[in-house]
Amino acid sequence: MPRGVQGPGGVQAGQLAVPAPATSPVPVPVQPGVARAATLEPYVDALPIPPRIAAWGAAGADKPVSIRMGVFQQKVHRDLPPTTLWGYNGSWPGPTIEVRRNRPIRVAWANGLPRRHFLPLDYTVHGEEETVPAVRAVVHVHGAQVLPEHDGYPDAWNTADGRTGAFYKPGTNLFPNAQPAATLWYHDHAIGITRLNIYAGLAGFYLIRDEEEDALNLPKGPFEVPLMLQDRLFLPDGSLLYPAAENGTHPVWIQEFFGNTVCVNGKAKPYLELEPRRYRFRMVNASNARFYHLTLRATDAKGNVSEKNADAPPFQQIGADSGLLPAPLDRRSLIIAPGERLDFVLDFTGMKGANFALANDAPAPYTRGGQVAAEEVMLFKVSKALSGPDTSEVPAALVPFEPLNRALAVRERFLTINEMDRPADGYTMMGMLDGKHWSDPVTEDPQAGSTEIWTLANATGDVHPMHLHLVRFQVLNRQPFDVRTYLATGKVQYSSVPMPPEANEQRAWKDTVKTYPGYVTRIIQRFDLPPGTPVTAGQRFRYVWHCHILEHEDNEMMRPYDVVG
């Protein structure tokens, strides 16, 4: 781990020895194609704000919100021609859908995508074979508590010309929104090509609001800013570059994608002009594989680091994946994995004329490094006059938090995270969960309404962000174990006592968690279906759990699970 990057339990690098996996992968050469990518000047374009759909819902949710997937062009940087993209309603990111708690909405997702993909396909990856349509899509609202037919199951895809996957259900998707205020997001989830479809632009924000959040008087309106982070490679003609493998373990598939340019809300390394006041930022890491370790650095107006400016304000984290924290946390840096969200406030009061660069120094892959660096994220410029008094606040108490009771857990499941690596150079051939393929029979089958502990044992050399559909969970602890002994004998030998969750996980609702190599990560969740769901004995509701590194998810590191009535 690099200096300043936190590991399990929030321990700083140098204080924590992460056990090596049974086969420590040798860093592979930088992914192909990077040398051809454009190097872009930072902080020359203003941050765009995605269009907004206020879908407050109605009693019957009878009028669906219409969102269409299609092809369009968007200028992502001053020095590039327009880039051809896929997106929702003609924008990247797609429109921000805002809803109210307990007000259901229906969404009609229309597929207007072409028949041919413009990114490289690999027909040896499961679900991506030549026997299925090259372009297919299905939308998953990440973090939403919905019934399976509305969840974006990977095999529920459809195409623009009417072909469908085995789990496809016609009609609109119903979102009950019966959950607390949170920053969710929606994205494509088609089996085998999720990495390509999201990379093409198929992602957007989904915000749930409620009365508890309204009462807190947090910054709002123009002072609440969504930030979607995605790294990309662009060719000089503006086109997206997603490289194919050179001497890989598959003809085309690469084990993880890393770009040299961070895009925020679809703009490469933008700047944001601010007033000297508080701002709330709702951040999602929608990158394929990149983790971010973010700090604020005082700079001049062009983003050059300067010692003359004031110290940077702390990040006041107020929320995690699935809702607000019980109290704000002051942090000098932020770590965010693919799929995770961070909700934080920055107070620029009294800082007129100051500039701060949001910089990233996380290694790629996290935490081993050896791939493409992407340090410049965006620039905050406190350059605008105060439009009026700032009456917002960050209260000492936010929302109540009730820990799930471990004594009520009816079962603890021990589930492994595995990779099959090429012995010569450690290049990954395939990732697996508990040693099983996507197409193997379901083995995780919690009872509806029951509480379970899942112990996720990472026997690989990578940090895997694990995501469970349907539920939100709490992180209990992490504990190092002897990977070599486990892989050789199946016996679990712990090498130390359990470590507490990282500081911003200890009293937080999550749906995506970082699992560190050589550690088990224990999470606890109650498998509640949407309120009012009729359930008969033995009825099965199909969901998925998977790694949110998209290249891993597409290559077998995803499993179905059933909630059983």
XYZ file of C-alpha atoms in Angstrom:
565
model
C 0.000 0.000 0.000
C 1.234 3.504 -0.734
C 1.875 5.949 2.035
C -1.353 7.355 3.436
C -3.630 4.692 1.952
C -5.733 2.944 4.542
C -6.035 -0.795 4.776
C -8.341 -2.989 6.835
C -9.544 -1.306 9.986
C -8.404 2.112 8.796
C -4.787 1.336 9.737
C -2.269 3.471 7.870
C 0.225 1.846 5.548
C 3.347 0.703 7.345
C 1.342 -0.450 10.379
C -0.422 -3.317 8.630
C 1.168 -6.353 7.032
C -1.224 -7.772 4.463
C -0.665 -11.526 4.103
C 0.422 -12.605 0.629
C -1.917 -14.918 -1.268
C -0.901 -18.467 -2.030
C 0.391 -17.383 -5.426
C 1.456 -13.748 -5.397
C 0.715 -12.431 -8.918
C 3.619 -10.806 -10.713
C 2.592 -7.361 -12.033
C 1.804 -7.681 -15.743
C 2.939 -5.143 -18.341
C 0.868 -1.980 -18.740
C -2.251 -2.811 -20.729
C -1.942 -2.482 -24.516
C -2.934 0.654 -26.369
C -2.080 3.165 -23.658
C 0.779 4.669 -25.670
C -1.705 5.649 -28.405
C -4.037 7.471 -26.017
C -4.235 11.245 -25.894
C -2.753 13.154 -22.960
C -5.166 15.941 -22.094
C -4.569 19.261 -20.369
C -6.361 19.359 -17.029
C -8.922 21.842 -15.736
C -9.880 23.565 -19.001
C -13.559 22.491 -19.123
C -16.344 23.273 -16.682
C -17.945 20.410 -14.779
C -21.328 19.566 -16.331
C -24.311 18.652 -14.144
C -26.396 15.776 -15.529
C -29.986 16.590 -16.506
C -32.518 15.897 -13.770
C -35.773 13.923 -13.742
C -37.892 14.647 -10.670
C -39.928 11.438 -10.489
C -41.817 12.058 -7.272
C -44.219 9.222 -8.004
C -47.947 8.810 -7.597
C -50.214 6.501 -5.651
C -50.345 3.997 -8.476
C -47.106 4.908 -10.204
C -49.240 4.703 -13.341
C -47.289 7.076 -15.584
C -43.840 5.616 -16.213
C -40.673 7.620 -16.623
C -39.377 6.993 -20.150
C -35.632 6.557 -20.611
C -34.077 5.466 -23.884
C -30.671 3.940 -24.492
C -29.060 5.187 -27.675
C -26.035 6.455 -29.572
C -24.953 10.108 -29.474
C -21.884 12.301 -29.518
C -20.578 14.382 -26.624
C -17.566 16.672 -26.339
C -15.570 15.436 -23.360
C -12.607 17.838 -23.580
C -11.754 21.147 -25.210
C -8.968 19.618 -27.304
C -10.859 16.554 -28.569
C -13.461 16.173 -31.312
C -16.844 14.884 -30.068
C -16.802 11.311 -28.760
C -19.311 8.679 -29.870
C -20.996 7.239 -26.790
C -23.917 5.138 -25.653
C -26.105 6.573 -22.926
C -29.516 7.143 -21.422
C -31.586 9.931 -22.989
C -28.605 11.125 -24.976
C -26.240 12.058 -22.167
C -23.269 10.657 -20.294
C -23.966 10.244 -17.424
C -27.667 9.676 -17.987
C -30.261 11.884 -16.332
C -30.272 11.959 -12.534
C -33.500 10.323 -11.368
C -34.733 11.869 -8.110
C -37.424 10.093 -6.104
C -39.105 10.367 -2.708
C -39.137 7.631 -0.104
C -42.250 5.407 -0.205
C -43.405 6.943 -3.481
C -43.119 4.201 -6.101
C -42.282 4.947 -9.694
C -42.231 2.936 -12.888
C -39.513 3.301 -15.480
C -39.809 2.281 -19.117
C -36.291 1.513 -20.339
C -36.228 1.522 -24.148
C -33.341 -0.087 -26.022
C -32.354 1.996 -29.044
C -28.793 0.689 -29.307
C -27.281 -0.559 -32.591
C -26.779 -4.208 -33.481
C -22.982 -4.025 -33.550
C -20.739 -3.118 -30.630
C -18.033 -0.515 -31.174
C -15.845 -1.988 -28.421
C -13.907 -5.289 -28.666
C -15.913 -8.430 -27.858
C -14.424 -11.672 -26.574
C -16.453 -14.724 -27.552
C -14.624 -16.949 -25.052
C -16.126 -15.138 -22.047
C -19.257 -16.732 -20.583
C -22.400 -14.937 -21.750
C -20.536 -13.197 -24.567
C -20.564 -16.060 -27.052
C -21.228 -15.654 -30.774
C -24.588 -17.353 -30.252
C -26.052 -14.338 -28.408
C -26.632 -10.836 -29.819
C -23.503 -8.695 -29.817
C -25.402 -5.774 -28.256
C -27.867 -6.356 -25.434
C -28.732 -4.389 -22.323
C -30.563 -4.528 -19.023
C -30.665 -1.792 -16.378
C -29.817 -2.378 -12.717
C -30.459 0.311 -10.111
C -27.531 -0.324 -7.798
C -28.675 -0.334 -4.177
C -32.418 -0.488 -4.849
C -34.688 -2.852 -2.916
C -36.843 -4.274 -5.714
C -38.360 -7.568 -6.831
C -36.201 -9.733 -9.124
C -38.051 -8.921 -12.341
C -37.203 -5.234 -11.816
C -33.626 -5.671 -10.589
C -31.710 -5.921 -13.852
C -30.786 -9.598 -13.673
C -27.847 -10.219 -16.057
C -29.801 -12.727 -18.171
C -32.875 -10.445 -18.390
C -31.412 -8.483 -21.332
C -33.150 -7.345 -24.475
C -32.109 -5.864 -27.798
C -33.388 -3.060 -29.984
C -34.898 -5.595 -32.403
C -36.813 -7.536 -29.738
C -34.547 -10.452 -28.857
C -34.444 -11.290 -25.153
C -32.552 -13.251 -22.533
C -33.917 -16.196 -20.568
C -34.972 -14.075 -17.556
C -36.449 -11.150 -19.492
C -39.872 -9.902 -18.343
C -41.748 -7.479 -20.597
C -43.169 -4.238 -19.274
C -41.971 -1.388 -17.122
C -39.834 -1.704 -13.985
C -41.346 -0.844 -10.602
C -39.225 0.839 -7.939
C -41.004 1.037 -4.545
C -38.375 3.427 -3.099
C -39.263 2.110 0.365
C -35.821 2.819 1.797
C -34.046 5.747 3.428
C -32.532 8.668 1.544
C -29.399 7.551 -0.293
C -27.198 8.041 -3.337
C -27.896 5.109 -5.644
C -26.948 4.779 -9.298
C -28.160 2.892 -12.326
C -26.120 1.141 -14.983
C -26.124 -1.657 -17.492
C -25.855 -5.216 -16.188
C -25.974 -7.432 -19.297
C -24.269 -10.793 -18.878
C -20.735 -10.892 -20.296
C -20.552 -7.273 -21.539
C -21.253 -5.092 -18.508
C -17.666 -3.791 -18.673
C -18.165 -2.624 -22.267
C -21.650 -1.149 -21.900
C -20.790 0.924 -18.833
C -17.537 1.996 -20.468
C -19.586 3.141 -23.479
C -21.551 5.474 -21.166
C -24.513 3.553 -19.746
C -24.624 4.899 -16.172
C -26.493 7.564 -14.185
C -27.488 8.746 -10.687
C -30.614 7.637 -8.790
C -31.234 9.739 -5.652
C -33.740 8.865 -2.937
C -34.855 11.741 -0.682
C -36.922 11.695 2.505
C -38.173 13.916 5.325
C -35.339 13.001 7.701
C -32.791 14.242 5.209
C -34.862 17.370 4.437
C -34.883 18.323 8.133
C -31.076 18.390 8.368
C -30.649 21.642 6.433
C -27.725 20.317 4.415
C -26.564 22.263 1.345
C -29.118 21.802 -1.443
C -30.186 23.003 -4.861
C -27.182 24.375 -6.787
C -25.021 23.692 -3.724
C -25.574 19.923 -3.937
C -23.377 18.507 -6.697
C -23.276 14.924 -8.052
C -19.833 13.612 -9.035
C -19.530 10.424 -11.132
C -15.896 9.291 -11.464
C -14.904 7.152 -14.471
C -11.448 6.721 -15.993
C -11.088 6.505 -19.775
C -8.622 6.312 -22.660
C -9.260 8.615 -25.625
C -7.613 8.544 -29.024
C -6.664 11.894 -30.603
C -9.772 11.711 -32.817
C -11.947 11.726 -29.672
C -12.957 8.074 -29.838
C -12.965 5.805 -26.814
C -10.173 3.267 -26.621
C -10.836 0.013 -24.792
C -7.772 -2.151 -25.476
C -7.774 -5.800 -26.431
C -5.383 -8.224 -24.755
C -1.881 -8.883 -26.006
C -0.755 -12.363 -24.984
C -3.636 -12.550 -22.526
C -5.396 -15.606 -21.170
C -8.341 -14.826 -23.467
C -8.068 -13.530 -27.054
C -9.530 -10.095 -26.202
C -10.523 -9.863 -22.509
C -8.184 -7.859 -20.242
C -8.109 -8.581 -16.530
C -8.741 -4.965 -15.449
C -9.144 -1.683 -17.348
C -7.280 1.484 -16.315
C -7.447 4.768 -18.213
C -5.058 7.725 -18.081
C -7.875 10.294 -17.914
C -10.410 10.668 -15.107
C -13.771 11.926 -16.305
C -16.197 13.502 -13.874
C -19.824 13.677 -15.045
C -18.630 12.885 -18.556
C -16.012 15.641 -18.766
C -12.247 15.005 -18.701
C -10.495 16.536 -15.661
C -12.970 19.426 -15.264
C -13.098 22.437 -12.981
C -15.999 23.650 -10.859
C -16.481 27.304 -9.941
C -17.794 27.738 -6.409
C -19.010 30.339 -3.971
C -17.267 30.686 -0.582
C -19.815 28.521 1.238
C -20.679 24.895 2.046
C -21.282 22.389 -0.760
C -22.593 18.862 -0.602
C -21.049 16.346 -3.023
C -22.589 12.972 -3.859
C -19.852 10.815 -5.381
C -20.077 7.458 -7.130
C -17.120 5.476 -8.406
C -18.477 4.165 -11.716
C -15.045 3.145 -13.039
C -14.457 -0.342 -14.385
C -11.635 -1.263 -12.003
C -9.976 1.864 -10.600
C -9.971 2.632 -6.880
C -9.439 6.255 -5.862
C -7.533 7.629 -2.876
C -8.545 11.279 -2.942
C -7.017 14.312 -1.275
C -7.465 18.080 -1.675
C -4.363 20.099 -2.554
C -4.125 23.877 -2.533
C -3.170 25.158 -5.997
C -3.079 28.257 -8.137
C -5.884 29.044 -10.598
C -4.435 26.632 -13.183
C -4.145 23.735 -10.772
C -0.439 23.998 -10.035
C 0.316 23.078 -6.428
C 0.927 26.251 -4.451
C 1.975 26.806 -0.865
C 0.536 30.305 -0.850
C -3.095 29.256 -0.631
C -4.957 28.351 2.522
C -5.020 24.803 3.827
C -7.622 22.619 2.187
C -10.862 22.039 4.100
C -11.521 18.542 5.454
C -14.012 16.191 3.866
C -17.018 16.004 6.185
C -18.403 12.621 5.231
C -22.124 12.429 5.945
C -23.159 9.335 4.008
C -22.078 5.991 2.575
C -23.524 3.633 -0.049
C -26.990 3.109 1.364
C -27.737 6.269 3.298
C -26.637 8.896 5.768
C -24.283 8.217 8.670
C -25.426 8.793 12.260
C -22.837 11.581 12.621
C -20.415 13.335 10.265
C -16.800 12.204 10.019
C -13.972 14.654 9.347
C -11.497 13.070 6.941
C -8.376 14.299 5.188
C -8.610 11.686 2.452
C -11.219 9.427 0.891
C -10.946 5.898 -0.488
C -13.663 4.792 -2.885
C -13.859 1.442 -4.702
C -15.794 0.693 -7.884
C -19.515 0.659 -7.060
C -19.150 2.544 -3.760
C -20.630 5.969 -3.000
C -19.503 8.785 -0.726
C -21.661 11.693 0.470
C -19.618 14.573 1.889
C -19.594 18.319 2.538
C -16.753 20.740 1.819
C -16.859 24.115 3.574
C -15.258 26.870 1.479
C -16.489 29.660 3.745
C -13.995 32.535 3.807
C -11.881 31.024 1.029
C -12.727 33.368 -1.857
C -9.952 33.192 -4.446
C -8.613 29.820 -3.288
C -8.243 26.792 -5.572
C -8.056 23.138 -4.659
C -7.218 20.157 -6.835
C -8.938 16.845 -6.098
C -6.033 14.446 -6.613
C -5.804 10.658 -6.738
C -2.765 8.605 -5.760
C -4.272 5.129 -5.437
C -2.194 2.472 -7.201
C -3.760 0.496 -10.029
C -4.481 -2.306 -9.446
C -5.284 -1.424 -5.835
C -3.108 -1.923 -3.818
C -0.358 -3.544 -5.941
C 0.148 -0.974 -8.687
C 2.049 -1.362 -11.928
C -0.613 -0.009 -14.273
C -1.758 3.379 -15.580
C -1.690 6.306 -13.145
C -4.468 8.909 -13.182
C -3.713 11.641 -10.649
C -5.723 14.654 -11.864
C -9.431 14.365 -11.057
C -10.900 17.887 -10.942
C -10.268 21.430 -9.714
C -12.395 23.415 -7.263
C -12.160 27.176 -7.934
C -13.664 29.394 -5.206
C -14.099 32.187 -7.736
C -17.761 33.189 -7.560
C -19.319 35.903 -5.419
C -21.574 34.807 -2.588
C -25.125 34.834 -3.971
C -26.703 35.041 -0.532
C -26.195 34.003 3.090
C -25.230 30.380 3.626
C -27.812 29.099 6.111
C -26.958 25.414 5.587
C -25.259 23.357 8.275
C -23.736 19.979 9.038
C -25.397 18.970 12.297
C -23.575 16.905 14.908
C -26.277 14.218 14.634
C -27.655 13.080 11.276
C -29.918 9.999 11.347
C -30.342 7.182 13.895
C -28.322 4.018 13.365
C -29.278 0.618 14.756
C -26.682 -2.165 14.523
C -28.006 -5.499 13.347
C -27.939 -8.035 16.172
C -25.396 -10.788 15.526
C -27.302 -13.039 17.899
C -30.241 -13.022 15.488
C -28.176 -14.365 12.586
C -29.530 -17.787 11.659
C -26.453 -18.722 9.666
C -22.885 -17.711 8.878
C -21.725 -18.571 5.368
C -18.012 -18.903 4.588
C -17.570 -17.873 0.945
C -14.275 -17.671 -0.909
C -13.099 -15.206 -3.529
C -10.775 -16.994 -5.951
C -8.766 -16.255 -9.085
C -7.190 -18.701 -11.504
C -3.903 -17.105 -12.583
C -1.429 -18.055 -15.289
C 1.638 -19.371 -13.418
C 4.141 -17.719 -15.767
C 3.168 -14.108 -15.061
C 0.124 -14.051 -12.791
C -2.244 -12.952 -15.579
C -5.771 -13.814 -14.501
C -7.647 -16.427 -16.486
C -10.889 -16.330 -14.512
C -12.326 -15.190 -11.199
C -14.740 -17.299 -9.192
C -16.874 -17.007 -6.074
C -16.706 -19.995 -3.738
C -15.140 -21.995 -6.561
C -18.309 -21.945 -8.648
C -19.278 -20.725 -12.112
C -22.176 -18.396 -12.882
C -24.095 -21.294 -14.439
C -23.672 -23.657 -11.463
C -26.734 -24.325 -9.280
C -27.629 -21.767 -6.625
C -25.955 -22.480 -3.279
C -26.824 -19.305 -1.304
C -30.490 -19.463 -0.320
C -31.339 -17.270 2.715
C -34.886 -17.263 4.031
C -36.934 -14.130 3.397
C -36.673 -11.840 6.415
C -33.798 -13.773 7.983
C -30.481 -12.333 9.124
C -27.228 -13.920 7.973
C -23.512 -13.243 8.331
C -21.445 -13.713 5.197
C -17.733 -14.238 5.729
C -15.989 -13.362 2.464
C -12.526 -14.928 2.332
C -10.256 -13.270 -0.215
C -7.668 -15.792 -1.370
C -6.406 -13.603 -4.238
C -3.854 -10.815 -4.609
C -6.468 -8.181 -5.464
C -8.831 -6.025 -3.424
C -12.313 -7.007 -4.614
C -15.313 -4.699 -4.023
C -18.168 -7.127 -3.383
C -21.759 -6.054 -4.059
C -24.985 -7.777 -3.003
C -28.209 -6.972 -4.822
C -31.462 -6.340 -2.890
C -29.973 -5.846 0.578
C -27.975 -3.292 2.469
C -25.531 -4.598 5.050
C -23.205 -3.630 7.880
C -19.500 -4.479 8.049
C -18.648 -6.426 11.214
C -14.887 -6.910 11.028
C -11.931 -8.207 9.046
C -9.494 -10.915 10.069
C -6.285 -12.179 8.436
C -6.101 -15.879 7.608
C -3.474 -18.254 6.236
C -4.332 -18.425 2.538
C -1.783 -21.101 1.645
C -3.049 -23.451 4.332
C -6.650 -22.841 3.340
C -6.065 -23.492 -0.360
C -4.012 -26.607 0.389
C -6.212 -28.184 3.071
C -9.517 -26.299 3.236
C -8.818 -25.459 6.875
C -9.201 -21.886 8.089
C -6.343 -20.726 10.317
C -6.573 -17.133 11.488
C -3.260 -15.380 12.031
C -4.578 -12.578 14.252
C -7.647 -11.319 16.035
C -10.550 -9.636 14.171
C -9.985 -5.995 13.221
C -12.746 -3.375 13.385
C -14.203 -1.957 10.182
C -12.665 1.127 8.619
C -13.744 4.343 10.312
C -16.442 5.222 7.791
C -17.800 1.645 7.792
C -18.277 1.249 11.543
C -21.726 2.806 11.730
C -22.780 2.772 8.110
C -25.177 1.004 5.768
C -23.337 -0.442 2.789
C -24.095 -2.469 -0.325
C -20.518 -2.711 -1.634
C -17.509 -3.601 0.509
C -13.753 -3.771 -0.059
C -12.423 -7.278 0.597
C -8.657 -7.217 1.122
C -6.301 -10.025 0.049
C -5.511 -12.487 2.792
C -8.438 -11.357 4.927
C -11.955 -12.490 5.624
C -14.472 -9.645 5.598
C -17.608 -10.283 7.646
C -20.870 -8.560 6.757
C -24.324 -8.919 8.271
C -27.607 -8.361 6.452
C -31.320 -9.056 6.733
C -32.825 -10.446 3.535
C -35.972 -8.350 3.413
C -38.036 -8.254 0.250
C -39.825 -5.009 -0.678
C -42.583 -4.222 1.852
C -45.914 -5.829 1.027
C -44.459 -8.582 -1.164
C -46.761 -11.644 -1.067
C -44.657 -14.714 -0.319
C -45.634 -18.376 -0.438
C -43.663 -21.145 1.257
C -40.787 -22.290 -0.910
C -41.097 -19.442 -3.395
C -37.726 -18.293 -4.739
C -36.654 -14.750 -5.570
C -33.504 -14.628 -7.721
C -30.777 -12.007 -7.173
C -26.998 -11.840 -7.642
C -23.807 -11.045 -5.736
C -20.570 -10.217 -7.485
C -17.281 -8.363 -7.627
C -17.784 -4.809 -8.897
C -14.542 -4.751 -10.863
C -16.376 -5.046 -14.156
C -13.788 -7.161 -15.946
C -13.995 -9.657 -13.064
C -17.791 -9.603 -12.975
C -17.892 -10.375 -16.706
C -15.527 -13.317 -16.319
C -17.326 -15.539 -13.781
C -16.850 -13.544 -10.552
C -20.613 -13.329 -10.137
C -23.117 -15.743 -8.634
C -26.908 -15.970 -8.410
C -28.567 -16.339 -5.031
C -32.177 -17.003 -3.999
C -34.230 -15.458 -1.235
C -36.607 -18.264 -0.237
C -40.125 -17.801 1.111
